[in-house]
Short mmCIF file of C-alpha atoms and ligand atoms in Angstrom, two decimals:
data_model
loop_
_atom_site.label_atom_id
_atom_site.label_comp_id
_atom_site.label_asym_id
_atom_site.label_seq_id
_atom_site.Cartn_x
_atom_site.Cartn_y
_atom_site.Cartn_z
CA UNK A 198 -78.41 83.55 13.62
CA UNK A 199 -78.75 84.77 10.34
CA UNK A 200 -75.43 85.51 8.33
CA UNK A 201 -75.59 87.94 5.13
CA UNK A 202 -72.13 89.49 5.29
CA UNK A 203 -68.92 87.62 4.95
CA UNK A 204 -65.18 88.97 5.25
CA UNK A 205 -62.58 86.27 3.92
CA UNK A 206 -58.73 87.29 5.19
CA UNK A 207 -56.19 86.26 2.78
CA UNK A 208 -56.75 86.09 -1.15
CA UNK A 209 -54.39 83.43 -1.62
CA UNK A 210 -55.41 79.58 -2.90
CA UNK A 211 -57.56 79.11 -0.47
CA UNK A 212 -59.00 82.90 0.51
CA UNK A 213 -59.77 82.87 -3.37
CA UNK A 214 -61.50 79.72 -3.25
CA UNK A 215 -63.56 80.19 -0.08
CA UNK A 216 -64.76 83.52 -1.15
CA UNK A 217 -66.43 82.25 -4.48
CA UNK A 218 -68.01 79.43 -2.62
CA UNK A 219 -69.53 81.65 -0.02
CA UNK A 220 -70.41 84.36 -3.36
CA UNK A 221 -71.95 81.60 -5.17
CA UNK A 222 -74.05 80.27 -2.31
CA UNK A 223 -75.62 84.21 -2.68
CA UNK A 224 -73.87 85.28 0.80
CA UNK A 225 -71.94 89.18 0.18
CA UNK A 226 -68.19 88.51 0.75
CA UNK A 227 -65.52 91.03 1.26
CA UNK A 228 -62.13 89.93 0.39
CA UNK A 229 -59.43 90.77 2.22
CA UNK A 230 -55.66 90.63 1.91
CA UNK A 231 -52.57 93.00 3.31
CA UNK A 232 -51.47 92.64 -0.34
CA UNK A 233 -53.59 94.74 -3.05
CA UNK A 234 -51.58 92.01 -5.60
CA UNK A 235 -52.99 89.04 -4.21
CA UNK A 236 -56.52 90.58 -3.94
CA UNK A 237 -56.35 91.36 -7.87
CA UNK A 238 -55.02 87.70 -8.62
CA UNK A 239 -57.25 86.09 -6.68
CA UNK A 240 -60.57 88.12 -7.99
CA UNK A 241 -59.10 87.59 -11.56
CA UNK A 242 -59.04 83.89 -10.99
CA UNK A 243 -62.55 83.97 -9.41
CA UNK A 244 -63.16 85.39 -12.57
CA UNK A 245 -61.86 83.29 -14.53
CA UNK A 246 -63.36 79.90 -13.22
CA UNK A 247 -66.97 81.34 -13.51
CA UNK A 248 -66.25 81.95 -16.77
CA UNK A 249 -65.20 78.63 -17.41
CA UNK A 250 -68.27 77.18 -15.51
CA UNK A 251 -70.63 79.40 -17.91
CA UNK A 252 -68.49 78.16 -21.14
CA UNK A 253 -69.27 74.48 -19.42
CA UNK A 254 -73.13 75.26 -18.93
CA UNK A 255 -72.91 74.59 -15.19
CA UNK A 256 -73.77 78.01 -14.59
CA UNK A 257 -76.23 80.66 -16.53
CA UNK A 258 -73.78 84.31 -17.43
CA UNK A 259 -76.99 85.89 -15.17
CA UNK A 260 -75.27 83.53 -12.26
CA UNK A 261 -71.92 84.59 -13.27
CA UNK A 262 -73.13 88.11 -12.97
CA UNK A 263 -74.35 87.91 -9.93
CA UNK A 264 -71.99 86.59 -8.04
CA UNK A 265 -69.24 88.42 -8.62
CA UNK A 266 -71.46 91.34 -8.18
CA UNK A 267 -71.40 90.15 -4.16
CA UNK A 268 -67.47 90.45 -4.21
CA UNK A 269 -65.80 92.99 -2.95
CA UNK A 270 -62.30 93.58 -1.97
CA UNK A 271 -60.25 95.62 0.79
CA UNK A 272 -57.01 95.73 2.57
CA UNK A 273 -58.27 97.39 5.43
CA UNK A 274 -59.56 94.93 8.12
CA UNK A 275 -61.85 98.02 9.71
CA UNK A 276 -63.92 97.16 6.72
CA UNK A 277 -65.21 93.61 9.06
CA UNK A 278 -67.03 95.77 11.17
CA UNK A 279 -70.72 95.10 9.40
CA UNK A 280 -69.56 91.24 9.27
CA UNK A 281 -71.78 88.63 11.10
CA UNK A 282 -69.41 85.92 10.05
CA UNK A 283 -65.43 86.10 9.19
CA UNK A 284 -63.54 83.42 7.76
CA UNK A 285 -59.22 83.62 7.94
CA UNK A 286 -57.18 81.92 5.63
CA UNK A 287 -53.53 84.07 6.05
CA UNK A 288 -50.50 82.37 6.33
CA UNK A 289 -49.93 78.81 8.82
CA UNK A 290 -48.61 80.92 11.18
CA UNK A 291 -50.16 81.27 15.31
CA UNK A 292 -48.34 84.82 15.86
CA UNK A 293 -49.97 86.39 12.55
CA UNK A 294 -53.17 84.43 13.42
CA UNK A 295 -53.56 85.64 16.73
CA UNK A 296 -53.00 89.05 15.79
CA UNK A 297 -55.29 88.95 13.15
CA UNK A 298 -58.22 87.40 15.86
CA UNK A 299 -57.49 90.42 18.71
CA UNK A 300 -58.01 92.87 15.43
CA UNK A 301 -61.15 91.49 14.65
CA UNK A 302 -62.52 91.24 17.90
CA UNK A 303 -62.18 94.70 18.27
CA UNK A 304 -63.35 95.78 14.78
CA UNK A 305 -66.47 93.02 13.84
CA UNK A 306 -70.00 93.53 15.49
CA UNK A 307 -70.31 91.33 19.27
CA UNK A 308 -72.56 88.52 17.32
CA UNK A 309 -69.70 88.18 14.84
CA UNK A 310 -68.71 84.46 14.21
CA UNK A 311 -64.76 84.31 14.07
CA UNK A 312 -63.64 80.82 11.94
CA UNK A 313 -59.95 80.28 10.99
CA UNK A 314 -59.13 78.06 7.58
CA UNK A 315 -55.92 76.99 9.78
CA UNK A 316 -54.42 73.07 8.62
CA UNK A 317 -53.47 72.19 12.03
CA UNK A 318 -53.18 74.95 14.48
CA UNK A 319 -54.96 74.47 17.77
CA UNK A 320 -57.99 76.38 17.59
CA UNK A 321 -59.02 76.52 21.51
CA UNK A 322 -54.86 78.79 21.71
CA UNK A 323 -56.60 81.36 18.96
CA UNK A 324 -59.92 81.40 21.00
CA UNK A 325 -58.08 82.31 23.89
CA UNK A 326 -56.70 85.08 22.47
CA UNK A 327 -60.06 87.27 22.19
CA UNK A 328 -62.76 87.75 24.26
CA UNK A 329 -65.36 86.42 22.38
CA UNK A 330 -63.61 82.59 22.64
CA UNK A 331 -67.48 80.49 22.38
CA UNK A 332 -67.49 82.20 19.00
CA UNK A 333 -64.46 80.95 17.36
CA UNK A 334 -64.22 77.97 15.31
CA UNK A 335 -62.34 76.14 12.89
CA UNK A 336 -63.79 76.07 9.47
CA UNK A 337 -61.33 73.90 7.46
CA UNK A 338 -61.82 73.73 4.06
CA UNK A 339 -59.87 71.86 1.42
CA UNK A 340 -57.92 72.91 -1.86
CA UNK A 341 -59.67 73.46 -4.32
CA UNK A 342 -61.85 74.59 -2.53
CA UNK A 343 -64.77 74.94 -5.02
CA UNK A 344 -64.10 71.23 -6.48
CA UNK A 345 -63.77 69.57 -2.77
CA UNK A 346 -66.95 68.43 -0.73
CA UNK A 347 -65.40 68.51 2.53
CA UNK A 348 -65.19 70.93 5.30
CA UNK A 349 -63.96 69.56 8.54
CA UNK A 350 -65.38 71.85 11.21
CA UNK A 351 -62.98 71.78 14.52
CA UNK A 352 -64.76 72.92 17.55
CA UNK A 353 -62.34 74.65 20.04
CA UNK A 354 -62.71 73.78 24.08
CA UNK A 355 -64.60 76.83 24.59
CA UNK A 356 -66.83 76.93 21.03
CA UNK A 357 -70.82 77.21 21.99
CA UNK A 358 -73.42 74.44 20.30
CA UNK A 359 -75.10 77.69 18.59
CA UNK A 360 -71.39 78.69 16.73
CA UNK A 361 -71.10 75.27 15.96
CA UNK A 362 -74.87 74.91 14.55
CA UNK A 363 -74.28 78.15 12.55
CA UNK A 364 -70.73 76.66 11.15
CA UNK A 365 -71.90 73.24 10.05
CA UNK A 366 -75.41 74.97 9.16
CA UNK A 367 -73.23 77.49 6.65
CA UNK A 368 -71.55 74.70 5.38
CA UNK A 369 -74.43 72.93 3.96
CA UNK A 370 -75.51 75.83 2.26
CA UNK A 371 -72.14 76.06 0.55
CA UNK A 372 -73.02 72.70 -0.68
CA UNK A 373 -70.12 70.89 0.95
CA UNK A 374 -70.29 67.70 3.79
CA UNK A 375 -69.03 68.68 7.35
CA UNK A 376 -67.12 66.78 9.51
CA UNK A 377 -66.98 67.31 13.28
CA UNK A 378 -63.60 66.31 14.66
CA UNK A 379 -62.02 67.22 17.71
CA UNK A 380 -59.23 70.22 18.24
CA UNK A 381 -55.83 68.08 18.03
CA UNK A 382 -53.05 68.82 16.10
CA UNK A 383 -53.53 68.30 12.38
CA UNK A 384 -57.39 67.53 13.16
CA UNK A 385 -58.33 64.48 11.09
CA UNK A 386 -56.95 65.04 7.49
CA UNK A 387 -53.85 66.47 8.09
CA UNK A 388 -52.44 64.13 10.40
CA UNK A 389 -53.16 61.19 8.20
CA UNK A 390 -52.51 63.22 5.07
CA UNK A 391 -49.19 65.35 6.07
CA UNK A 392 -46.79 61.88 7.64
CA UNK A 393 -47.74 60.43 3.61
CA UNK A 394 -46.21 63.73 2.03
CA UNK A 395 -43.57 63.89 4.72
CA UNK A 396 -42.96 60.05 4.16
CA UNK A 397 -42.63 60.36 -0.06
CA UNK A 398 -40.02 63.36 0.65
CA UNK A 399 -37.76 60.90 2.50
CA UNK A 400 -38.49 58.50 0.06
CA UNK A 401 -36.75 61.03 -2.36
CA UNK A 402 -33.84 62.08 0.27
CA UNK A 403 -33.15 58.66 0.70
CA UNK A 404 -32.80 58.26 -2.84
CA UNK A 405 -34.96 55.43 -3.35
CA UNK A 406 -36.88 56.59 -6.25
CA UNK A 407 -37.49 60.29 -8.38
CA UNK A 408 -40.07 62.58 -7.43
CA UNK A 409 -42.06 61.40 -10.82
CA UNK A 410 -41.67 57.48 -9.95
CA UNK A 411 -42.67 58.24 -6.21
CA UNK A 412 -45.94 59.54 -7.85
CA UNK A 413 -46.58 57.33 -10.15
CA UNK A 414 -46.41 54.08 -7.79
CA UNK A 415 -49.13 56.21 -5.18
CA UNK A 416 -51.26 57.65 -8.61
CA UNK A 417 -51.31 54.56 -10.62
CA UNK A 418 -50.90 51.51 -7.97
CA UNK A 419 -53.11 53.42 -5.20
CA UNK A 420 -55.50 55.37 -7.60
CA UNK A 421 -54.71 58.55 -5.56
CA UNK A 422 -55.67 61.78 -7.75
CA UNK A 423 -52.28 62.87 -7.71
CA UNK A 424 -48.66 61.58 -6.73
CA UNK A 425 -47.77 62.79 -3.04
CA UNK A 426 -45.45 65.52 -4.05
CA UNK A 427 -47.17 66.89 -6.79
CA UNK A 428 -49.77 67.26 -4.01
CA UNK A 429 -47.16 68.80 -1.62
CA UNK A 430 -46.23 71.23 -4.56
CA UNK A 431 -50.74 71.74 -5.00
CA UNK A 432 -50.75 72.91 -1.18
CA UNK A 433 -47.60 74.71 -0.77
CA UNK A 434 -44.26 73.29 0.18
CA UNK A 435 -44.24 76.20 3.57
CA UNK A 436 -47.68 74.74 4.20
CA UNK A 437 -46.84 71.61 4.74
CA UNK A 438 -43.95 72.46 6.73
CA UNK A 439 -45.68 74.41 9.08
CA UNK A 440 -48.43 71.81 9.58
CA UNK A 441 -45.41 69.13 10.04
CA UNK A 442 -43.82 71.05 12.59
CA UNK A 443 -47.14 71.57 14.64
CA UNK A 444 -47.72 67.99 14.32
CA UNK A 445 -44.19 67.10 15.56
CA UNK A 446 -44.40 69.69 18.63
CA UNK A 447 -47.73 68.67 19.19
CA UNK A 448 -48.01 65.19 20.16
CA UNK A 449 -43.96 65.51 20.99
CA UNK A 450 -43.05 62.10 18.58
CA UNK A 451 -40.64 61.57 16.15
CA UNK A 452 -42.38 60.23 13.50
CA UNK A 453 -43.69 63.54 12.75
CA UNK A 454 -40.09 65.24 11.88
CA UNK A 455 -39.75 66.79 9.04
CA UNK A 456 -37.63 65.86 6.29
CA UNK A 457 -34.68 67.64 6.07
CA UNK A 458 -35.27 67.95 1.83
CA UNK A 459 -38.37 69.71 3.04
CA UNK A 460 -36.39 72.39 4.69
CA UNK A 461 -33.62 73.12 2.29
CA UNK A 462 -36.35 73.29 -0.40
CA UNK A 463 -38.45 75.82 1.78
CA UNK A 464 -35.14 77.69 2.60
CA UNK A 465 -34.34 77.64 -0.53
CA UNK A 466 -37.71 79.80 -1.51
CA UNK A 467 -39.25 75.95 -3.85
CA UNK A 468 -42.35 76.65 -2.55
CA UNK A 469 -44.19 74.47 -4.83
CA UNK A 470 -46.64 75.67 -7.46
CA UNK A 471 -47.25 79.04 -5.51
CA UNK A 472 -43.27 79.80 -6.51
CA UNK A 473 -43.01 78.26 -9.65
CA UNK A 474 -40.29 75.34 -8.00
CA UNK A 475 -40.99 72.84 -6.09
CA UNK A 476 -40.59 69.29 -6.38
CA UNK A 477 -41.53 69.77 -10.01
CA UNK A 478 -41.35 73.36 -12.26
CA UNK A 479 -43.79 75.33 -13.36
CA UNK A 480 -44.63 77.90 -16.20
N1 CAA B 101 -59.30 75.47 -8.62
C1 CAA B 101 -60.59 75.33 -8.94
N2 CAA B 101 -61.06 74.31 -9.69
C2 CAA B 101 -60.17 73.42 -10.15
C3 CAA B 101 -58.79 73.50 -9.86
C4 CAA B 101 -58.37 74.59 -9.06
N3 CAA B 101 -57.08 74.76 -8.70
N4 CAA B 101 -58.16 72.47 -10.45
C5 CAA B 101 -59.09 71.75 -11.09
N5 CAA B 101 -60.30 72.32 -10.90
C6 CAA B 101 -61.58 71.83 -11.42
C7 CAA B 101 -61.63 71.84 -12.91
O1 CAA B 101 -62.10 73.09 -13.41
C8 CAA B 101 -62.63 70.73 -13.20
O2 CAA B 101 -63.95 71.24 -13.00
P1 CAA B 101 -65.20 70.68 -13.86
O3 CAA B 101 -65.44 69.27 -13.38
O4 CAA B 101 -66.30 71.62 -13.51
O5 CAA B 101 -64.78 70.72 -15.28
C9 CAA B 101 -62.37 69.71 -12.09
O6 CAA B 101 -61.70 70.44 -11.04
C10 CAA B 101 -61.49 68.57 -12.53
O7 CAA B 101 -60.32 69.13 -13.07
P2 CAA B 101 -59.39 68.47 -14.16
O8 CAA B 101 -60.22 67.55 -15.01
O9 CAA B 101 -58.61 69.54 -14.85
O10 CAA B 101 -58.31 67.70 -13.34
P3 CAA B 101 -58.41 66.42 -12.42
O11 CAA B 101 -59.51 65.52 -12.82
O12 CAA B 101 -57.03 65.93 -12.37
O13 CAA B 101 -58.80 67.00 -10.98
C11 CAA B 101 -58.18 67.78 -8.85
C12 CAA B 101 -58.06 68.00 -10.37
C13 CAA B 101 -59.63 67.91 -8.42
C14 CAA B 101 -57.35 68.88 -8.20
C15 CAA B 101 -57.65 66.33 -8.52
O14 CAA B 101 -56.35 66.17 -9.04
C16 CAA B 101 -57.61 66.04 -7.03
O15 CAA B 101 -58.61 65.71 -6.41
N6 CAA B 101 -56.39 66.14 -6.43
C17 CAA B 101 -56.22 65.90 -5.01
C18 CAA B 101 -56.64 67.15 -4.25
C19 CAA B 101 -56.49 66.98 -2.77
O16 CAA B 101 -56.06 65.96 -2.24
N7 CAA B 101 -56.85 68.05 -2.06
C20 CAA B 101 -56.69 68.10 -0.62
C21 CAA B 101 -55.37 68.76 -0.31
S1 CAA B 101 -55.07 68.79 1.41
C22 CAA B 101 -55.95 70.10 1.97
O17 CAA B 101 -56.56 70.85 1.25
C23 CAA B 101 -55.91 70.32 3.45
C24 CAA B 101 -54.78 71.08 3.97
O18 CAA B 101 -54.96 71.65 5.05
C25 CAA B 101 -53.43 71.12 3.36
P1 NAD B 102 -51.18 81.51 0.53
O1 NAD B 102 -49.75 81.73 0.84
O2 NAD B 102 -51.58 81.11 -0.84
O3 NAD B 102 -52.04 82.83 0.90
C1 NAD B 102 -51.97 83.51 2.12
C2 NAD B 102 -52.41 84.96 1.87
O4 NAD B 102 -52.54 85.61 3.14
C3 NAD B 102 -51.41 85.78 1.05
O5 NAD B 102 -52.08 86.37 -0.05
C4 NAD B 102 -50.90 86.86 2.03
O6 NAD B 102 -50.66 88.11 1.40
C5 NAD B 102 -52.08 86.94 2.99
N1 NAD B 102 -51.76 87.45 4.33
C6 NAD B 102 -50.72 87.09 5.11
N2 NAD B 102 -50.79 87.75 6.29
C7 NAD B 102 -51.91 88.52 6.24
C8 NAD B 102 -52.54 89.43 7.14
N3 NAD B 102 -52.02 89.65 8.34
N4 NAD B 102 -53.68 90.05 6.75
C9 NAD B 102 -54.22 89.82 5.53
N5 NAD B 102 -53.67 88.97 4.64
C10 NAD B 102 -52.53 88.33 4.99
O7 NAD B 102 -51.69 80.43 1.60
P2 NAD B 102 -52.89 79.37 1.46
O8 NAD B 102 -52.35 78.13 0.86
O9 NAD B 102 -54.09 80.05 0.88
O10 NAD B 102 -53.14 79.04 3.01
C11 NAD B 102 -53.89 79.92 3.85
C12 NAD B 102 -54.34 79.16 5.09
O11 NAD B 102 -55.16 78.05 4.69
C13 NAD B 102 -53.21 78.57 5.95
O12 NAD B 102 -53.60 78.62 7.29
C14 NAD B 102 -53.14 77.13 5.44
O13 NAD B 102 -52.60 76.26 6.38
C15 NAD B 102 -54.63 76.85 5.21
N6 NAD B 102 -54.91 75.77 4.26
C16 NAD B 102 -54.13 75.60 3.15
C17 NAD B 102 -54.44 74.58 2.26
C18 NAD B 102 -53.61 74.37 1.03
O14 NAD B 102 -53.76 73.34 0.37
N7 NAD B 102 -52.76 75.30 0.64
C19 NAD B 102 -55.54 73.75 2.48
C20 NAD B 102 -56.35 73.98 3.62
C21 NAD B 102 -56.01 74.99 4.50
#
């Protein structure tokens, strides 16, 4: 199937990022977000970044030109019904997600290709929830999303070989590596990933060692990019509570609670970078 119009549903970190990916691979992309606020930040940081790419020489001003010329930007989701492919990234959350899917089943064209950017929530439950269920997928992308190769593409229990072909087909034009993995909680990356943030939080609630020395053992005696919690702070402190508490209802085990210094810190609104407190401050 051939796939020249593109709505992306959320303009947050990762709505941003997935958007200018898709742009830059020449595909039309219509941002969308209920907040006109988040759809001017995240088009300014577009902006930004492929200005910065230009200043680099990793991409000509023409390029630059171009593709934010293919961005556009809505907070009506009517405007998905000329989409052949739709990508949501909106909060970690199956009651918004769902709603969003039954919308868009009603609103995109029948051929439309519905993927979700969820961390961890089963895919086959939102499939379920339209009537269109062979053409929903997971389309998992990582933050940042224009820096990081990897997509992991999760295939729900009813997703057809052809929506799958399209997905990982898409991918490669986007320039990034798919991975196939199976619709379990936290797929592949989050359920190795999330227990190692979730572990360095108890390491700090247990008072073992600061936030800053917890990072610096994993950064500098495991050559990780970043310490675990600046991570945690990168992805969203609500993030990766939500994917911890689909991890720990999901497979029903213990070792997947979540730290109680998780909670306070999401109750008390530290939502990492995103919020300006997290683990660490910031400007
Ligand atoms: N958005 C876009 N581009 C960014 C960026 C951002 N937020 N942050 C950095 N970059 C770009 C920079 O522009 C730079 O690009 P060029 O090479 O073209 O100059 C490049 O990334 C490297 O940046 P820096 O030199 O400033 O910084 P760095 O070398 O420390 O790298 C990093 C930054 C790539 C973010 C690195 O720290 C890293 O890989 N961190 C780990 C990220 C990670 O683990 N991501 C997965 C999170 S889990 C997930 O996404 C799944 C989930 O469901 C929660
Ligand atoms: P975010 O909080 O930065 O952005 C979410 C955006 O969705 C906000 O701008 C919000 O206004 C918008 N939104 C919420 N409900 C909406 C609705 N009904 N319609 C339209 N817009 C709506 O979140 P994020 O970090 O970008 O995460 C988005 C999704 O991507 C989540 O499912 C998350 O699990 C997943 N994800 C996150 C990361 C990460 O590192 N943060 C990595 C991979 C996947």
């Amino acid at each position: 199937m051939t796939i020249n119009q593109v709505m992306v549903i959320g303009a947050g970190q990762m709505g941003a990022g997935i958007a200018q990916v898709f742009a830059q691979a020449g595909l039309n992309v219509k941002m969308n977000d209920m907040s006109q606020d988040a759809l001017d930040q995240g088009l300014a940081g577009i902006e930004k970044r492929l200005k910065r790419s230009v200043e680099k020489g990793k991409m000509t001003e023409e390029d630059q030109k171009a593709t934010y010329g293919r961005l556009q930007t809505t907070t009506d989701l009517k405007d998905a019904s000329d989409c052949d492919l739709v990508v949501e990234a909106v909060v970690e959350n199956m009651d918004v997600k769902v709603s969003v899917f039954q919308q868009l089943d009603e609103i995109t064209p029948s051929h439309a290709i519905l993927a979700t950017n969820t961390s961890s929530l089963p895919i086959t439950e939102i499939a379920a929830a339209t009537k269109r269920p062979e053409q929903v997928i997971g389309m998992h992308f990582m933050n940042p999303v224009p820096v990081m190769k990897l997509v992991e593409i999760i295939r729900a229990i009813q997703t057809s070989d052809e929506t799958y072909q399209a997905i990982e087909d898409m991918t490669k034009k986007l320039e990034k590596t798919p991975v196939e993995v199976e619709d379990f909680p936290g797929f592949v990356s989050n359920r190795i990933l999330m227990p190692m943030i979730n572990e360095a939080i108890y390491t700090v609630h247990e008072g073992v060692a600061s936030p800053e020395d917890v990072d610096a053992v994993m950064k500098l005696g495991m050559n990780h990019p970043m310490g675990p919690l600046t991570l945690a702070d990168f992805i969203g402190l609500d993030t990766c509570l939500y994917i911890m508490e689909v991890l720990h209802e999901g497979f029903g085990d213990s070792k997947y609670r979540p730290c109680p210094l998780l909670r306070k810190y999401v109750k008390a609104g530290w939502l990492g970078k995103k919020s300006g407190r997290g683990f660490y401050t910031y400007d």
